Coordinates of C-alpha atoms (C1' of nucleotides) and ligand atoms in Angstrom, one line a residue:
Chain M
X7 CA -12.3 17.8 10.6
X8 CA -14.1 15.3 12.8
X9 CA -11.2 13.4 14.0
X10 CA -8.0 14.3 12.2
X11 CA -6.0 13.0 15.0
X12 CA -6.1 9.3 13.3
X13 CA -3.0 8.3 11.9
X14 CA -3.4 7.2 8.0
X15 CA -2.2 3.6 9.0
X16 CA -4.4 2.9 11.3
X17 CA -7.1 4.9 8.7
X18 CA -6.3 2.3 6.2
X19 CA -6.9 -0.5 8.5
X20 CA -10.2 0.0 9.7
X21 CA -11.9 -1.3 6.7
X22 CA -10.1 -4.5 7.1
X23 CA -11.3 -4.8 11.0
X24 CA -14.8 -4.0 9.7
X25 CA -15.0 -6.8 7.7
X26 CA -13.5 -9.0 10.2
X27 CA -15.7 -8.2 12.7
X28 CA -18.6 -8.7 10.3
X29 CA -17.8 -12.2 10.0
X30 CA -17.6 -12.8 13.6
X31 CA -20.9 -11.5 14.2
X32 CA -22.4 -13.3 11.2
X33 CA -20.7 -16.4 13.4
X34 CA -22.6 -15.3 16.2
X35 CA -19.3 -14.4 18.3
X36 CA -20.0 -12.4 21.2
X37 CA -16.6 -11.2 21.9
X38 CA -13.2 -11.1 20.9
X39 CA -9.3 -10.2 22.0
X40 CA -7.1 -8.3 20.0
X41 CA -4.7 -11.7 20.2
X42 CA -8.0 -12.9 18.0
X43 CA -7.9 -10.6 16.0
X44 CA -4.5 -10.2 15.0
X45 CA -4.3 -14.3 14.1
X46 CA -7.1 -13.1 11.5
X47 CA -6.0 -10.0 10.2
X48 CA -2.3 -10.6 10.8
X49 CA -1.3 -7.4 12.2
X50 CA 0.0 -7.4 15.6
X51 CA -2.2 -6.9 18.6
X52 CA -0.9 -4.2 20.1
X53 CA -1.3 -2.2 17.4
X54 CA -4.7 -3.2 17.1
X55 CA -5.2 -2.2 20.1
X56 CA -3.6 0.9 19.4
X57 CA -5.7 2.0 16.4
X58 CA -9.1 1.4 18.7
X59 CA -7.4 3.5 21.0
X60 CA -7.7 6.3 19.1
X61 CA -11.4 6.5 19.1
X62 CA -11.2 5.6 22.9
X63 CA -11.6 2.8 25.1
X64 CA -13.9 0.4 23.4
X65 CA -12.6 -2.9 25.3
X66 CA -12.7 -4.1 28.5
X67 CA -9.7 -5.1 30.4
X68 CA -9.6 -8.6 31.1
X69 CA -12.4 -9.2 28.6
X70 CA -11.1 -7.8 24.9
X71 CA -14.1 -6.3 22.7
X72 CA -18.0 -7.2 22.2
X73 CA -18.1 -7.8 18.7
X74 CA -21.5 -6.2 17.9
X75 CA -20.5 -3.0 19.8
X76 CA -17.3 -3.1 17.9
X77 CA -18.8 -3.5 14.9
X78 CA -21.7 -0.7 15.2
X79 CA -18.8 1.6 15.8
X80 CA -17.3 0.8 13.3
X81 CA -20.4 0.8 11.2
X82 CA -20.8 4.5 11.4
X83 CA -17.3 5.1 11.9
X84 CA -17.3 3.9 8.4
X85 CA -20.4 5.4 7.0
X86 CA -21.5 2.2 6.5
X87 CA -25.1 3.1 7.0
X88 CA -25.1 4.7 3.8
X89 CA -24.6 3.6 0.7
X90 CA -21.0 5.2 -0.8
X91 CA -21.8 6.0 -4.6
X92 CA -18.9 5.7 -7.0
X93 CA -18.4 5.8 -10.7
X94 CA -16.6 3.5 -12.9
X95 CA -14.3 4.7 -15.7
X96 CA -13.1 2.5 -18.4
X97 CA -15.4 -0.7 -18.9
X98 CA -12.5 -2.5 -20.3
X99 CA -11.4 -6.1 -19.0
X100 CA -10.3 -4.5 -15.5
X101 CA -13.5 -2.4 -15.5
X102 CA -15.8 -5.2 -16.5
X103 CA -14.1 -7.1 -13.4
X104 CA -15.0 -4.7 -10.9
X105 CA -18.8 -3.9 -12.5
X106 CA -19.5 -8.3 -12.2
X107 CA -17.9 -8.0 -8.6
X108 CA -19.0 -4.8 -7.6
X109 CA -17.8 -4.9 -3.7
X110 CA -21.1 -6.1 -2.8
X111 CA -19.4 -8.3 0.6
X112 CA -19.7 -6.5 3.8
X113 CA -19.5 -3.1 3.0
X114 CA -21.6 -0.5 1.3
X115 CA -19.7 1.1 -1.8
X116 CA -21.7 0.7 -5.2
X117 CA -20.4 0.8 -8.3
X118 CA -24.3 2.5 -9.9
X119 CA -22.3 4.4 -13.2
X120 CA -19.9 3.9 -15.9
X121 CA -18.4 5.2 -18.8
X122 CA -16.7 4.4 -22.0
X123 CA -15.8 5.8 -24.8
X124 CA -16.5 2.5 -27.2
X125 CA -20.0 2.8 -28.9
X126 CA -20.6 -0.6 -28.2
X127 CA -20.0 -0.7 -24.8
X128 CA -22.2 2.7 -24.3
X129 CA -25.5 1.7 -23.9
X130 CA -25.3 -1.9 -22.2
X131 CA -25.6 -2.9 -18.5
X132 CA -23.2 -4.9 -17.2
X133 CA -23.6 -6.3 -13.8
X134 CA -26.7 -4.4 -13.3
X135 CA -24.8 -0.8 -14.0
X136 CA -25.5 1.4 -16.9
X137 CA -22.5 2.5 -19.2
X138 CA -23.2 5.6 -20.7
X139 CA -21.1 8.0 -23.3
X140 CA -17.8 9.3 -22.0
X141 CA -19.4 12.5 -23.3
X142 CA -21.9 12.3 -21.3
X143 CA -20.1 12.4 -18.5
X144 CA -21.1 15.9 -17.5
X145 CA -25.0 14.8 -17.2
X146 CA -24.9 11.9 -16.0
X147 CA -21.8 12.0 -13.1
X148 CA -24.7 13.6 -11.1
X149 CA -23.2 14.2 -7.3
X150 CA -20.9 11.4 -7.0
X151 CA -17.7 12.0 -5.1
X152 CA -15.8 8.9 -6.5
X153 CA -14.7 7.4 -9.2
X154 CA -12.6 4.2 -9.9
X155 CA -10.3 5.2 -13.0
X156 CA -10.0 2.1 -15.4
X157 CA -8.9 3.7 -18.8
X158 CA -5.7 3.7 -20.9
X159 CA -3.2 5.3 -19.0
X160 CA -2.7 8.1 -21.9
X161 CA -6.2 9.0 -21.2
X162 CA -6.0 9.0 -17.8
X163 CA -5.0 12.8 -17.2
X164 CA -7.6 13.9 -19.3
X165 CA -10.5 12.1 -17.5
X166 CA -9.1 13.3 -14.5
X167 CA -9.4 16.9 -15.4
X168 CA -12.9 16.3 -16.2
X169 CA -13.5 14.6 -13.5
X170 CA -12.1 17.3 -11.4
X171 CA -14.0 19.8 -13.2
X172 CA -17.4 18.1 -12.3
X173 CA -16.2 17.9 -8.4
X174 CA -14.8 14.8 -8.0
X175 CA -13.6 14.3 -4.1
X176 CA -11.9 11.0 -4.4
X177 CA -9.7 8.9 -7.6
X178 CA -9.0 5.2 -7.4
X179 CA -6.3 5.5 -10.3
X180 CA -5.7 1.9 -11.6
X181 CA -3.5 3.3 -14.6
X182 CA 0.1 3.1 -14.3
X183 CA 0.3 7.3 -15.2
X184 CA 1.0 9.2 -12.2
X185 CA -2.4 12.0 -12.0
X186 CA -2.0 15.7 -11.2
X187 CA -5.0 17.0 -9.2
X188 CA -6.1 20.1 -7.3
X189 CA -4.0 19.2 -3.7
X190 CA -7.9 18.9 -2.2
X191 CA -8.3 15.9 -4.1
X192 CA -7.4 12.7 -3.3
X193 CA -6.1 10.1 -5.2
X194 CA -5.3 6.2 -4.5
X195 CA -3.3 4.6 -6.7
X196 CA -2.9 1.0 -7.0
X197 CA -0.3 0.1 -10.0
X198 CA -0.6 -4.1 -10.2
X199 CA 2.4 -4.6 -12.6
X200 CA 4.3 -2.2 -9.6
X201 CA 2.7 -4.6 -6.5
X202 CA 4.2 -7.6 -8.6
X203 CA 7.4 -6.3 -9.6
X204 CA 7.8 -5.7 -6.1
X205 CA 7.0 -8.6 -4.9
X206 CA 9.3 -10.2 -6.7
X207 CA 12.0 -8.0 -6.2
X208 CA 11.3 -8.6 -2.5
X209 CA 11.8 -12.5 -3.0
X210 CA 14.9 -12.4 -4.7
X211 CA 16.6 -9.9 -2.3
X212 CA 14.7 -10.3 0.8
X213 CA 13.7 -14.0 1.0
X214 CA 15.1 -15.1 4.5
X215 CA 12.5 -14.3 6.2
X216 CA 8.9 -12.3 5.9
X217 CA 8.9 -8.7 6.8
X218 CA 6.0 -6.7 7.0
Chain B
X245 CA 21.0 -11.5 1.1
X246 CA 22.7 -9.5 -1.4
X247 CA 21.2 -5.9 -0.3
X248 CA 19.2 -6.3 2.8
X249 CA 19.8 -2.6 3.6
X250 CA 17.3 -1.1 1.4
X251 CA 14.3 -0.1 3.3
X252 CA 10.8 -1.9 2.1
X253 CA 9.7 1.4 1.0
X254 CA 12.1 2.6 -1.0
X255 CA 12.1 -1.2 -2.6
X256 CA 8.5 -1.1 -3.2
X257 CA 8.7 2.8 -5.2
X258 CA 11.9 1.1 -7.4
X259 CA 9.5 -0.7 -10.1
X260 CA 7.7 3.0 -10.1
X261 CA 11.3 4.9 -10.9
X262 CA 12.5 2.0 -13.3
X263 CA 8.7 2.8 -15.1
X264 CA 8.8 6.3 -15.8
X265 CA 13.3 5.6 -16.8
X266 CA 11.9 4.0 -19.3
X267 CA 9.2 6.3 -20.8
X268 CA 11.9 9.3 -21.0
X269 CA 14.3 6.8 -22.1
X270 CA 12.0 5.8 -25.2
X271 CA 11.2 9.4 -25.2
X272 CA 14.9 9.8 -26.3
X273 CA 15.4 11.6 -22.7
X274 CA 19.2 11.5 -22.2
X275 CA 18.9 13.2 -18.4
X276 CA 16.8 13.5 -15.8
X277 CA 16.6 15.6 -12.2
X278 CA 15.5 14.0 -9.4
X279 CA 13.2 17.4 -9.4
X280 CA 11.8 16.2 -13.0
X281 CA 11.4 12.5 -12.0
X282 CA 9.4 13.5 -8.8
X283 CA 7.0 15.4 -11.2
X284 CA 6.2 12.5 -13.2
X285 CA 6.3 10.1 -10.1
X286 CA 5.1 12.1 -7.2
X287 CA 7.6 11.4 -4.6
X288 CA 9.5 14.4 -2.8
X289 CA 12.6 15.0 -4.8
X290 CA 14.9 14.4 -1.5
X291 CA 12.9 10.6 -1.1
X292 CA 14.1 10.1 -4.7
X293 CA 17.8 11.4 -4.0
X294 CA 17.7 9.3 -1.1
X295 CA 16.3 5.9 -2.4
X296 CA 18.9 6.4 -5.4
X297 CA 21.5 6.4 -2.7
X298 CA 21.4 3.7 -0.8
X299 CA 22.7 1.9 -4.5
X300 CA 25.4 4.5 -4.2
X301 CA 26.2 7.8 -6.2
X302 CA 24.8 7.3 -9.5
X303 CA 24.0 10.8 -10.5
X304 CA 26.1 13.8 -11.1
X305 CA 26.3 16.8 -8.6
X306 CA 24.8 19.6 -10.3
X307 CA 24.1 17.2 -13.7
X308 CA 21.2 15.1 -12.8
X309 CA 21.2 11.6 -13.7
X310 CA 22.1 10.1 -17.0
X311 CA 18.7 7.8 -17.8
X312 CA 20.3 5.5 -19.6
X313 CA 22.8 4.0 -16.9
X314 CA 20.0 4.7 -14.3
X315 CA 17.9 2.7 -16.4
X316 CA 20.2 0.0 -16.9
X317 CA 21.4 0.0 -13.3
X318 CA 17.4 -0.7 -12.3
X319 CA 17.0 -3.6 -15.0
X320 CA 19.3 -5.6 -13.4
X321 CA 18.6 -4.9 -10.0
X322 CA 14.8 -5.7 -10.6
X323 CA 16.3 -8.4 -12.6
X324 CA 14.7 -7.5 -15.4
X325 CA 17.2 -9.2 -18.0
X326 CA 15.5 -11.5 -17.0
X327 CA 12.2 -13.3 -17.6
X328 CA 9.7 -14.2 -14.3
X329 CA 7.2 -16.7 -14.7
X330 CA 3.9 -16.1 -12.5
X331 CA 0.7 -18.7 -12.6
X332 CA -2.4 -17.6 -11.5
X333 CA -5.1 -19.7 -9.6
X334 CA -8.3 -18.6 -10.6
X335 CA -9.5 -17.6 -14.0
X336 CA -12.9 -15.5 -13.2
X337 CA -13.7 -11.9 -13.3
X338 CA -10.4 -10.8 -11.9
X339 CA -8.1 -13.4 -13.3
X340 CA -9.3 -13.3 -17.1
X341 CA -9.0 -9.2 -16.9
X342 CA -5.3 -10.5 -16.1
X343 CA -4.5 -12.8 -18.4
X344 CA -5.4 -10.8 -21.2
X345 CA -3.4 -7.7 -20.0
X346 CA -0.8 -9.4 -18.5
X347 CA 1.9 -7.1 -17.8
X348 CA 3.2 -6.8 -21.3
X349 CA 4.0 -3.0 -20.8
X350 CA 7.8 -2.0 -19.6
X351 CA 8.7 -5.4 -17.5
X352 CA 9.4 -8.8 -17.8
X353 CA 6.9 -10.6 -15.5
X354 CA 4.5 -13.0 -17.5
X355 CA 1.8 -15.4 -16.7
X356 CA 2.7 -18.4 -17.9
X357 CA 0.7 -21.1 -16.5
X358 CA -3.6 -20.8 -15.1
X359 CA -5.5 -22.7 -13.2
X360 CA -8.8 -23.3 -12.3
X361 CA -11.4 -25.8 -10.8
X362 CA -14.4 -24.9 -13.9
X363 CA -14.3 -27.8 -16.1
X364 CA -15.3 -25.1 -18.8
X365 CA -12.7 -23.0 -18.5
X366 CA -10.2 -25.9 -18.2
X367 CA -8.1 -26.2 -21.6
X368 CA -8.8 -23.1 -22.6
X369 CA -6.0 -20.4 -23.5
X370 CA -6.8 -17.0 -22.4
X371 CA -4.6 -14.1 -23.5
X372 CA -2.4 -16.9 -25.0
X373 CA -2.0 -18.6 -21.5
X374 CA -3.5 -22.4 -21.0
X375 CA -5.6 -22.8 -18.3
X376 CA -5.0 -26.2 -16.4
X377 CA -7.1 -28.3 -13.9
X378 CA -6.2 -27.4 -10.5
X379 CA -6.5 -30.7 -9.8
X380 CA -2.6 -31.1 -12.2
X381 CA -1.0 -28.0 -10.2
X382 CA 1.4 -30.4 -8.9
X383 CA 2.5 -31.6 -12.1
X384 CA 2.1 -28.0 -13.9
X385 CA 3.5 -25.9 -11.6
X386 CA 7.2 -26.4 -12.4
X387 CA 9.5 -24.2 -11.1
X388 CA 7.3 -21.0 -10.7
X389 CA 7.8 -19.1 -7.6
X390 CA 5.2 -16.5 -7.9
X391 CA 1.6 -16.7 -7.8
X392 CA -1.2 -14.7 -8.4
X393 CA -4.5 -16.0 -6.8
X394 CA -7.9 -14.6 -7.8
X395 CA -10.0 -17.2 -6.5
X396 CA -12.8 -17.1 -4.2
X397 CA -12.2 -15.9 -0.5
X398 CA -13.6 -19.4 0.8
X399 CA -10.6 -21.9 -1.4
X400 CA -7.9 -19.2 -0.9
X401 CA -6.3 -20.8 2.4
X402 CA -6.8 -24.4 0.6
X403 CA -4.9 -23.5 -2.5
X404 CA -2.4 -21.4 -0.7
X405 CA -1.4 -24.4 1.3
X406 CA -1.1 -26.4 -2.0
X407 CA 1.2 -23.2 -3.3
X408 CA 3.6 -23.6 -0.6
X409 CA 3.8 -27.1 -0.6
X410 CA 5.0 -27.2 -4.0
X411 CA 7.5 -25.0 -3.6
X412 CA 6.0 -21.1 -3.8
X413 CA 8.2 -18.1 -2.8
X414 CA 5.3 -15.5 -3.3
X415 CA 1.7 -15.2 -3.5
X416 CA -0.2 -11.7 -4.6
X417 CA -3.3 -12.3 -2.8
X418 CA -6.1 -10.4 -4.5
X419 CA -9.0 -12.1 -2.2
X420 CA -10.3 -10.6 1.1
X421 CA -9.0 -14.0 3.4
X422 CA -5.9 -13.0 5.2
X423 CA -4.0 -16.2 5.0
X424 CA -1.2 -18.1 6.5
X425 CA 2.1 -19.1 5.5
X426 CA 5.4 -20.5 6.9
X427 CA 7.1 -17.3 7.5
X428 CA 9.5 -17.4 4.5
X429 CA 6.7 -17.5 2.1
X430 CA 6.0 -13.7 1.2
X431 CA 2.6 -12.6 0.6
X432 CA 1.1 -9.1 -0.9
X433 CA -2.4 -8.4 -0.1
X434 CA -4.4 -6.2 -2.1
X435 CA -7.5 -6.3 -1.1
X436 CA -9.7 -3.6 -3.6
X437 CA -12.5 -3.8 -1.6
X438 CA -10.5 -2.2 1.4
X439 CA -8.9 0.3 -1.1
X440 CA -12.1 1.8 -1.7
X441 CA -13.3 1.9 1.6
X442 CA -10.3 3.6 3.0
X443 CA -10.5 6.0 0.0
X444 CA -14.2 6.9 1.5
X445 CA -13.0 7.0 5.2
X446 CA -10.0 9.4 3.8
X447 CA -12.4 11.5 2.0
X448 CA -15.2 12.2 5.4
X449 CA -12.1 12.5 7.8
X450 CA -9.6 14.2 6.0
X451 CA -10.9 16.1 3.0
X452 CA -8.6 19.8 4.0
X453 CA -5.8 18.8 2.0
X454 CA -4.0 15.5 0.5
X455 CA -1.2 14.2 2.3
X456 CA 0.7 11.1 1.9
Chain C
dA128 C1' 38.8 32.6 -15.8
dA129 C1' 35.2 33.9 -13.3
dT130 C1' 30.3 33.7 -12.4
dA131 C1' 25.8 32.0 -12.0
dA132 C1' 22.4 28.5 -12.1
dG133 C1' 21.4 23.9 -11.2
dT134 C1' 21.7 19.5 -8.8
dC135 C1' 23.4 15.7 -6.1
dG136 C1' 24.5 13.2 -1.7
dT137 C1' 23.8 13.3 2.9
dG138 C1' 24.1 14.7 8.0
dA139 C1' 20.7 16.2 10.9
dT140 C1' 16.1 16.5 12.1
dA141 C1' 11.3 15.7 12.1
dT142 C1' 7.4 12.8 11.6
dT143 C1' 5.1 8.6 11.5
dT144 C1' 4.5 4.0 12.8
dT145 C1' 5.3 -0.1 15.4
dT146 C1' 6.4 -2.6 19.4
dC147 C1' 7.4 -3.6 24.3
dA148 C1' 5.9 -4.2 28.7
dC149 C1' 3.1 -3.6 32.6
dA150 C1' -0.4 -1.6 35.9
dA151 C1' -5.3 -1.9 36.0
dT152 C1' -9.2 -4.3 35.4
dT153 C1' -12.4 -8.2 34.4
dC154 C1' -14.1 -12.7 34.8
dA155 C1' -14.7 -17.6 36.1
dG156 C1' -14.1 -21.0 39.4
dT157 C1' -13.9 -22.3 44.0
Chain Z
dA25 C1' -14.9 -13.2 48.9
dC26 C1' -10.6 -14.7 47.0
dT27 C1' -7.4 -16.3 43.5
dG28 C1' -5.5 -16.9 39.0
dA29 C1' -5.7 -16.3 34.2
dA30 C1' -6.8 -13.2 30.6
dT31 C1' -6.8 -8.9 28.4
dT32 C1' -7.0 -3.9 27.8
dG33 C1' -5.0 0.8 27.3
dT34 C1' -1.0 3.3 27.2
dG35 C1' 3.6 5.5 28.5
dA36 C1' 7.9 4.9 26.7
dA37 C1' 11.2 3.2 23.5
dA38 C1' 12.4 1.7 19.1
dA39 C1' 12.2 1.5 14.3
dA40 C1' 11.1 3.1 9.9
dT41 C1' 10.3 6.8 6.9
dA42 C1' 10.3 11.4 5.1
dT43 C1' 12.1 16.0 4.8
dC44 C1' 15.2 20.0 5.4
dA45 C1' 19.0 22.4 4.1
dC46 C1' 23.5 22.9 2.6
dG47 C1' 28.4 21.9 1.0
dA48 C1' 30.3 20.2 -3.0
dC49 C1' 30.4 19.7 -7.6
dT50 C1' 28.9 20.4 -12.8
dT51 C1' 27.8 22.9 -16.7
dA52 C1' 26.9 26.8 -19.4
dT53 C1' 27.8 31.6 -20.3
dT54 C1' 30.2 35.5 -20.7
Ligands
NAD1704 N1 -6.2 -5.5 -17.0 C1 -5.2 -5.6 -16.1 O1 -5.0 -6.7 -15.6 C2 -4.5 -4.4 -15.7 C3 -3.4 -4.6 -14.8 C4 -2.7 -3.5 -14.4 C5 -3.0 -2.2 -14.9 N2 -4.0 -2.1 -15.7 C6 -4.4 -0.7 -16.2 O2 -5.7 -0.5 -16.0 C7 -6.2 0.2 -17.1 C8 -7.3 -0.5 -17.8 O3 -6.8 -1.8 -18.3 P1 -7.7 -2.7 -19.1 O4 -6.9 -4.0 -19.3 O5 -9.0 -2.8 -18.5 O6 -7.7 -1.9 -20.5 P2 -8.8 -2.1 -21.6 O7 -8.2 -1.5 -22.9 O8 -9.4 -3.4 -21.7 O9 -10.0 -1.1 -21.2 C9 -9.9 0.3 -21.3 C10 -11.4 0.8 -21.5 O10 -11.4 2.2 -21.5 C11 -12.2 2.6 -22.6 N3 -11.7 4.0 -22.9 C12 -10.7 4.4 -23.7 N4 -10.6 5.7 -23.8 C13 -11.6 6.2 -23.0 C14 -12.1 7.5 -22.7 N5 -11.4 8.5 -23.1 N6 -13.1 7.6 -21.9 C15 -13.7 6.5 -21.4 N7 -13.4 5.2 -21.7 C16 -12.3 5.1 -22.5 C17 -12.0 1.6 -23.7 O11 -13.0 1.7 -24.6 C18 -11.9 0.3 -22.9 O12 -13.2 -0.2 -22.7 C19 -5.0 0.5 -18.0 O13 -4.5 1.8 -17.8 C20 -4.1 -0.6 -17.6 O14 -2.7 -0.1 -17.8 C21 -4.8 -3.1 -16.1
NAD1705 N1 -13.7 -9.1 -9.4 C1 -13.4 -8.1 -8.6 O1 -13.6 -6.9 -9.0 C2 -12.8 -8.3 -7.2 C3 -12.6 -7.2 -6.4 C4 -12.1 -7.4 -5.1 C5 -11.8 -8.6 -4.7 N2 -12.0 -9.7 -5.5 C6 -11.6 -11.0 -5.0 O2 -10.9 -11.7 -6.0 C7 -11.3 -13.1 -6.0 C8 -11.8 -13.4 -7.4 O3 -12.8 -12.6 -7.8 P1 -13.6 -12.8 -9.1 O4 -14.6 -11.8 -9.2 O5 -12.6 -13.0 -10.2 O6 -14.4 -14.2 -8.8 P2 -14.9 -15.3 -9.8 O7 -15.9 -16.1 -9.1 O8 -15.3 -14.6 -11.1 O9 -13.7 -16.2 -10.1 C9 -13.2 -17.2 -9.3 C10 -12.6 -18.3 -10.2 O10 -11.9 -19.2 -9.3 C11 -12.3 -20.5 -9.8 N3 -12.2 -21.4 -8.7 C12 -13.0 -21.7 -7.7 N4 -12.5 -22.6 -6.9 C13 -11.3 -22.9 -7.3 C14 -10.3 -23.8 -6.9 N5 -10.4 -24.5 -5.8 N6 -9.2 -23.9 -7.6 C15 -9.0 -23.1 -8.7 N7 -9.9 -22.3 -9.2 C16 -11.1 -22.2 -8.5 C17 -13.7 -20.4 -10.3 O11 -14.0 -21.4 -11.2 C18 -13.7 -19.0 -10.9 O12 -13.2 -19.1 -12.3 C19 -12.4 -13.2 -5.0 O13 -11.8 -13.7 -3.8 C20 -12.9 -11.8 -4.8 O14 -13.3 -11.6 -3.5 C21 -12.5 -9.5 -6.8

DNA sequence: AATAAGTCGTGATATTTTTCACAATTCAGT
DNA sequence: ACTGAATTGTGAAAAATATCACGACTTATT
């Protein structure tokens, strides 16, 4: 693997430099500092620093970072060249969300199938993208690597399974059920009612100052 | 602070443990392994031994742990007994999927209160929650120390600074603009868009096996 | 009562992530 | 050309998190 040296936190930042560095340049900045940078993002700068670091020196001392450079790196660091197909399972009111909003800012992920199992869902476009039969999953899943999970969490096993059977590379699980996959298979989850229980669990036992 | 010596990440997996307590609990489970809960969960069973611990012994030695007092134990640290009140600033795409689901399942966090600036939406009830001119946060706001803001990127630093100076604890950012707070206000991003992306850039750079 | 199987709690260790702090370099102004 | 201010890249240290591995204890069985 390319460059497996990069550590998963600085992995999961990237995107959010990318699209910070895509508003610069649509500013027309010419260059910024990591100090810059970090008031916008609001991560430190010497660990932005640290995450470019690992794919070399792309600054100059004394100078900080040309933003279009930075970006084009970025760019194909990101395999933002191409557009990312992904599938959407589960056009329900989380699922409808995502197929009106469909990440079109800055970045180039498309949401271009989805599934239900309602029959009056199957059949429509919404936001532009087909939703076809759950059963026709098979078909119509083509060669897409990734799919953004947005069923009932008691289905959400099973659709994994098929998912994984058609050779699925990638899960955005937005059920609260915890998936099991093949270990090659990666899975995100984001739980909501977990990020807001935690937050405010945070408040009432944490609330001096802001951590993190 | 109460309990300032639980680390962030074991706080952030408790609403996850106090979840699944609950499913075997209404399951009629009357004890659990910390093997068995890192099945359902997906945490190492020593990370679970170890969270549990910093709360002190609440299992058995060679037993397991009796879901009912773990369960109870959990509800009132995440104060569950409890009811939170959340408003949410914003009622498009994102929000309405929101309000209508609402976090009814296995916690006691509600939306309460919406706002928004669409004179349509305005005195409407979605999901059985009114919506309310942003324009009368001031007055509607009360005593709510959570908010959820699902409005676009461009208004989120605007409203934010309206949040805090009525009196917010914690904002759950769901827009891409990072934005600043006096340092005892605690904000959550989750930014989907970046979610995804990362997701991609895990899946080109990474795809041998699934860590983390 | 003795044995075996199962499980916790935790010291020790490993791994990952963040932060400090500074030499080296760049640039702008004189 | 020189000076001073700015800023990188990174070694080293610190902090946070995860995992190993085992002694101590519990329960069930014979
Ligand atoms: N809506 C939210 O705000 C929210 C918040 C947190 C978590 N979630 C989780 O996200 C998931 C979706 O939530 P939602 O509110 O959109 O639910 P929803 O009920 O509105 O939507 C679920 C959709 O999945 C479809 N579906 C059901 N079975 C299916 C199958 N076998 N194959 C394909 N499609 C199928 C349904 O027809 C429906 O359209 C749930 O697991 C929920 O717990 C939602
Ligand atoms: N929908 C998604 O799938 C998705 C995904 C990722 C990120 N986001 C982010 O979430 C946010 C909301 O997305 P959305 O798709 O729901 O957008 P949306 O445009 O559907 O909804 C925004 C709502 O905010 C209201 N609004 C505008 N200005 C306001 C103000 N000053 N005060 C109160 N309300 C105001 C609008 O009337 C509208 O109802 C955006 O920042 C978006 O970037 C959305």
């Amino acid at each position: 693997m390319e460059q497996n040296k990069i550590p998963q936190a600085t992995a999961k930042r990237l995107p959010l430099y990318y699209r910070f560095l895509n508003n610069l340049n649509q500013q027309g900045k010419k260059r910024v500092s990591s100090k810059e940078l970090s008031d916008a993002v609001k991560v430190d700068s010497a660990t932005i620093r640290r995450d470019f670091s690992y794919f070399g020196a792309l600054g100059k001392k004394g100078y900080g970072y040309n933003v279009e450079y930075l970006l084009g790196f970025f760019r194909s660091t990101l395999d933002q060249h191409e557009v990312t197909e992904v599938a959407l399972i589960g056009v329900g009111n989380l699922g409808t969300a995502f197929l009106h909003y469909n990440f079109m800012k800055n970045n180039n992920i498309r949401i271009t199938t989805a599934f239900d199992a309602d029959t009056e869902k199957v059949g429509t476009d919404i936001g532009g993208v087909p939703v076809y039969d759950i059963r026709d999953l098979e078909e119509k899943l083509e060669d897409i690597k990734v799919a953004i999970l947005t069923v009932p969490a008691v289905e959400a096993q099973v659709i994994a399974d098929k998912l994984v059977e058609k050779g699925i590379s990638g899960i955005l699980n937005f059920t609260p059920a915890r998936i099991s996959v093949p270990k090659h298979i990666r899975v995100h989850h984001i739980d909501l009612a977990v990020e807001l229980q935690a937050l405010v669990y945070f408040l009432k036992h944490y609330s001096l100052d802001n951590p993190e």
